[in-house]
Amino acid sequence: MKTRTIISLERAQLRALQVQARAKGVSVAELIRGLVADGLRSDRHRPRVTAATYARIIGLGSSGRDDVADRHDTMLADALRREHDR
């Protein structure tokens, strides 16, 4: 059963939705329902990053590498990606 709700959008957002809905041959409401369903589905599969994750990364200790200061952002992103690919 569908439930009616009211949302507020920026004019540009509504125009973009109308254009996309027209291109797909669906109503704006149907397009929004699909976008909401997609968003909820992707949230269920998105790993949750916790403070413990960061604490484990920070507490890894000495890496023995001398390029950590130059590449720390990349290394942190790689470590987080590995953590969530398990």
Short mmCIF file of C-alpha atoms in Angstrom, two decimals:
data_model
loop_
_atom_site.label_atom_id
_atom_site.label_comp_id
_atom_site.label_asym_id
_atom_site.label_seq_id
_atom_site.Cartn_x
_atom_site.Cartn_y
_atom_site.Cartn_z
CA MET A 1 0.00 0.00 0.00
CA LYS A 2 1.34 3.41 -0.92
CA THR A 3 1.22 6.29 1.54
CA ARG A 4 1.05 9.89 0.44
CA THR A 5 3.78 12.17 1.75
CA ILE A 6 4.93 15.70 1.11
CA ILE A 7 8.56 16.62 0.48
CA SER A 8 10.19 19.96 -0.25
CA LEU A 9 12.64 20.19 -3.14
CA GLU A 10 14.69 22.93 -4.64
CA ARG A 11 13.25 24.13 -7.96
CA ALA A 12 16.29 22.82 -9.81
CA GLN A 13 15.85 19.40 -8.20
CA LEU A 14 12.21 19.21 -9.27
CA ARG A 15 13.07 20.27 -12.82
CA ALA A 16 15.80 17.63 -13.00
CA LEU A 17 13.39 14.97 -11.72
CA GLN A 18 10.76 16.04 -14.27
CA VAL A 19 13.27 15.84 -17.12
CA GLN A 20 14.51 12.43 -16.02
CA ALA A 21 10.98 11.10 -15.48
CA ARG A 22 9.93 12.30 -18.93
CA ALA A 23 12.99 10.67 -20.49
CA LYS A 24 12.17 7.36 -18.78
CA GLY A 25 8.47 7.57 -19.52
CA VAL A 26 7.40 7.43 -15.86
CA SER A 27 5.80 9.84 -13.43
CA VAL A 28 7.90 11.92 -11.07
CA ALA A 29 6.36 9.93 -8.18
CA GLU A 30 7.41 6.62 -9.75
CA LEU A 31 10.91 7.95 -10.38
CA ILE A 32 11.22 9.10 -6.75
CA ARG A 33 9.96 5.73 -5.45
CA GLY A 34 12.64 4.01 -7.53
CA LEU A 35 15.35 6.36 -6.30
CA VAL A 36 14.31 5.82 -2.68
CA ALA A 37 14.26 2.04 -3.15
CA ASP A 38 17.74 2.13 -4.73
CA GLY A 39 19.07 4.31 -1.92
CA LEU A 40 17.66 2.07 0.79
CA ARG A 41 19.01 -1.04 -0.92
CA SER A 42 22.51 0.42 -1.23
CA ASP A 43 22.48 1.58 2.42
CA ARG A 44 21.89 -2.00 3.59
CA HIS A 45 25.04 -3.15 1.82
CA ARG A 46 27.23 -0.21 2.80
CA PRO A 47 29.75 -1.17 5.45
CA ARG A 48 29.61 0.86 8.64
CA VAL A 49 32.86 2.56 9.56
CA THR A 50 33.26 2.75 13.31
CA ALA A 51 35.68 4.47 15.64
CA ALA A 52 37.17 1.05 16.30
CA THR A 53 38.12 0.78 12.63
CA TYR A 54 40.05 4.03 12.81
CA ALA A 55 41.61 3.10 16.13
CA ARG A 56 42.93 -0.15 14.63
CA ILE A 57 44.43 1.75 11.71
CA ILE A 58 46.02 4.41 13.89
CA GLY A 59 47.35 1.79 16.29
CA LEU A 60 49.04 -0.33 13.66
CA GLY A 61 52.45 0.83 14.83
CA SER A 62 55.58 1.39 12.85
CA SER A 63 55.28 0.39 9.22
CA GLY A 64 58.98 0.56 8.52
CA ARG A 65 58.19 2.75 5.52
CA ASP A 66 59.59 6.22 5.07
CA ASP A 67 56.84 7.48 2.70
CA VAL A 68 53.95 7.35 5.17
CA ALA A 69 53.91 11.12 5.70
CA ASP A 70 53.65 11.68 1.95
CA ARG A 71 51.08 8.93 1.24
CA HIS A 72 49.05 8.69 4.47
CA ASP A 73 45.69 9.58 2.81
CA THR A 74 46.11 6.91 0.15
CA MET A 75 47.28 4.35 2.70
CA LEU A 76 44.32 5.08 4.99
CA ALA A 77 41.86 4.76 2.09
CA ASP A 78 43.47 1.46 1.04
CA ALA A 79 43.25 0.11 4.59
CA LEU A 80 39.57 1.10 4.88
CA ARG A 81 38.80 -0.48 1.50
CA ARG A 82 40.48 -3.73 2.57
CA GLU A 83 38.57 -3.65 5.86
CA HIS A 84 35.24 -3.43 4.06
CA ASP A 85 36.02 -5.96 1.33
CA ARG A 86 36.17 -8.80 3.88
#
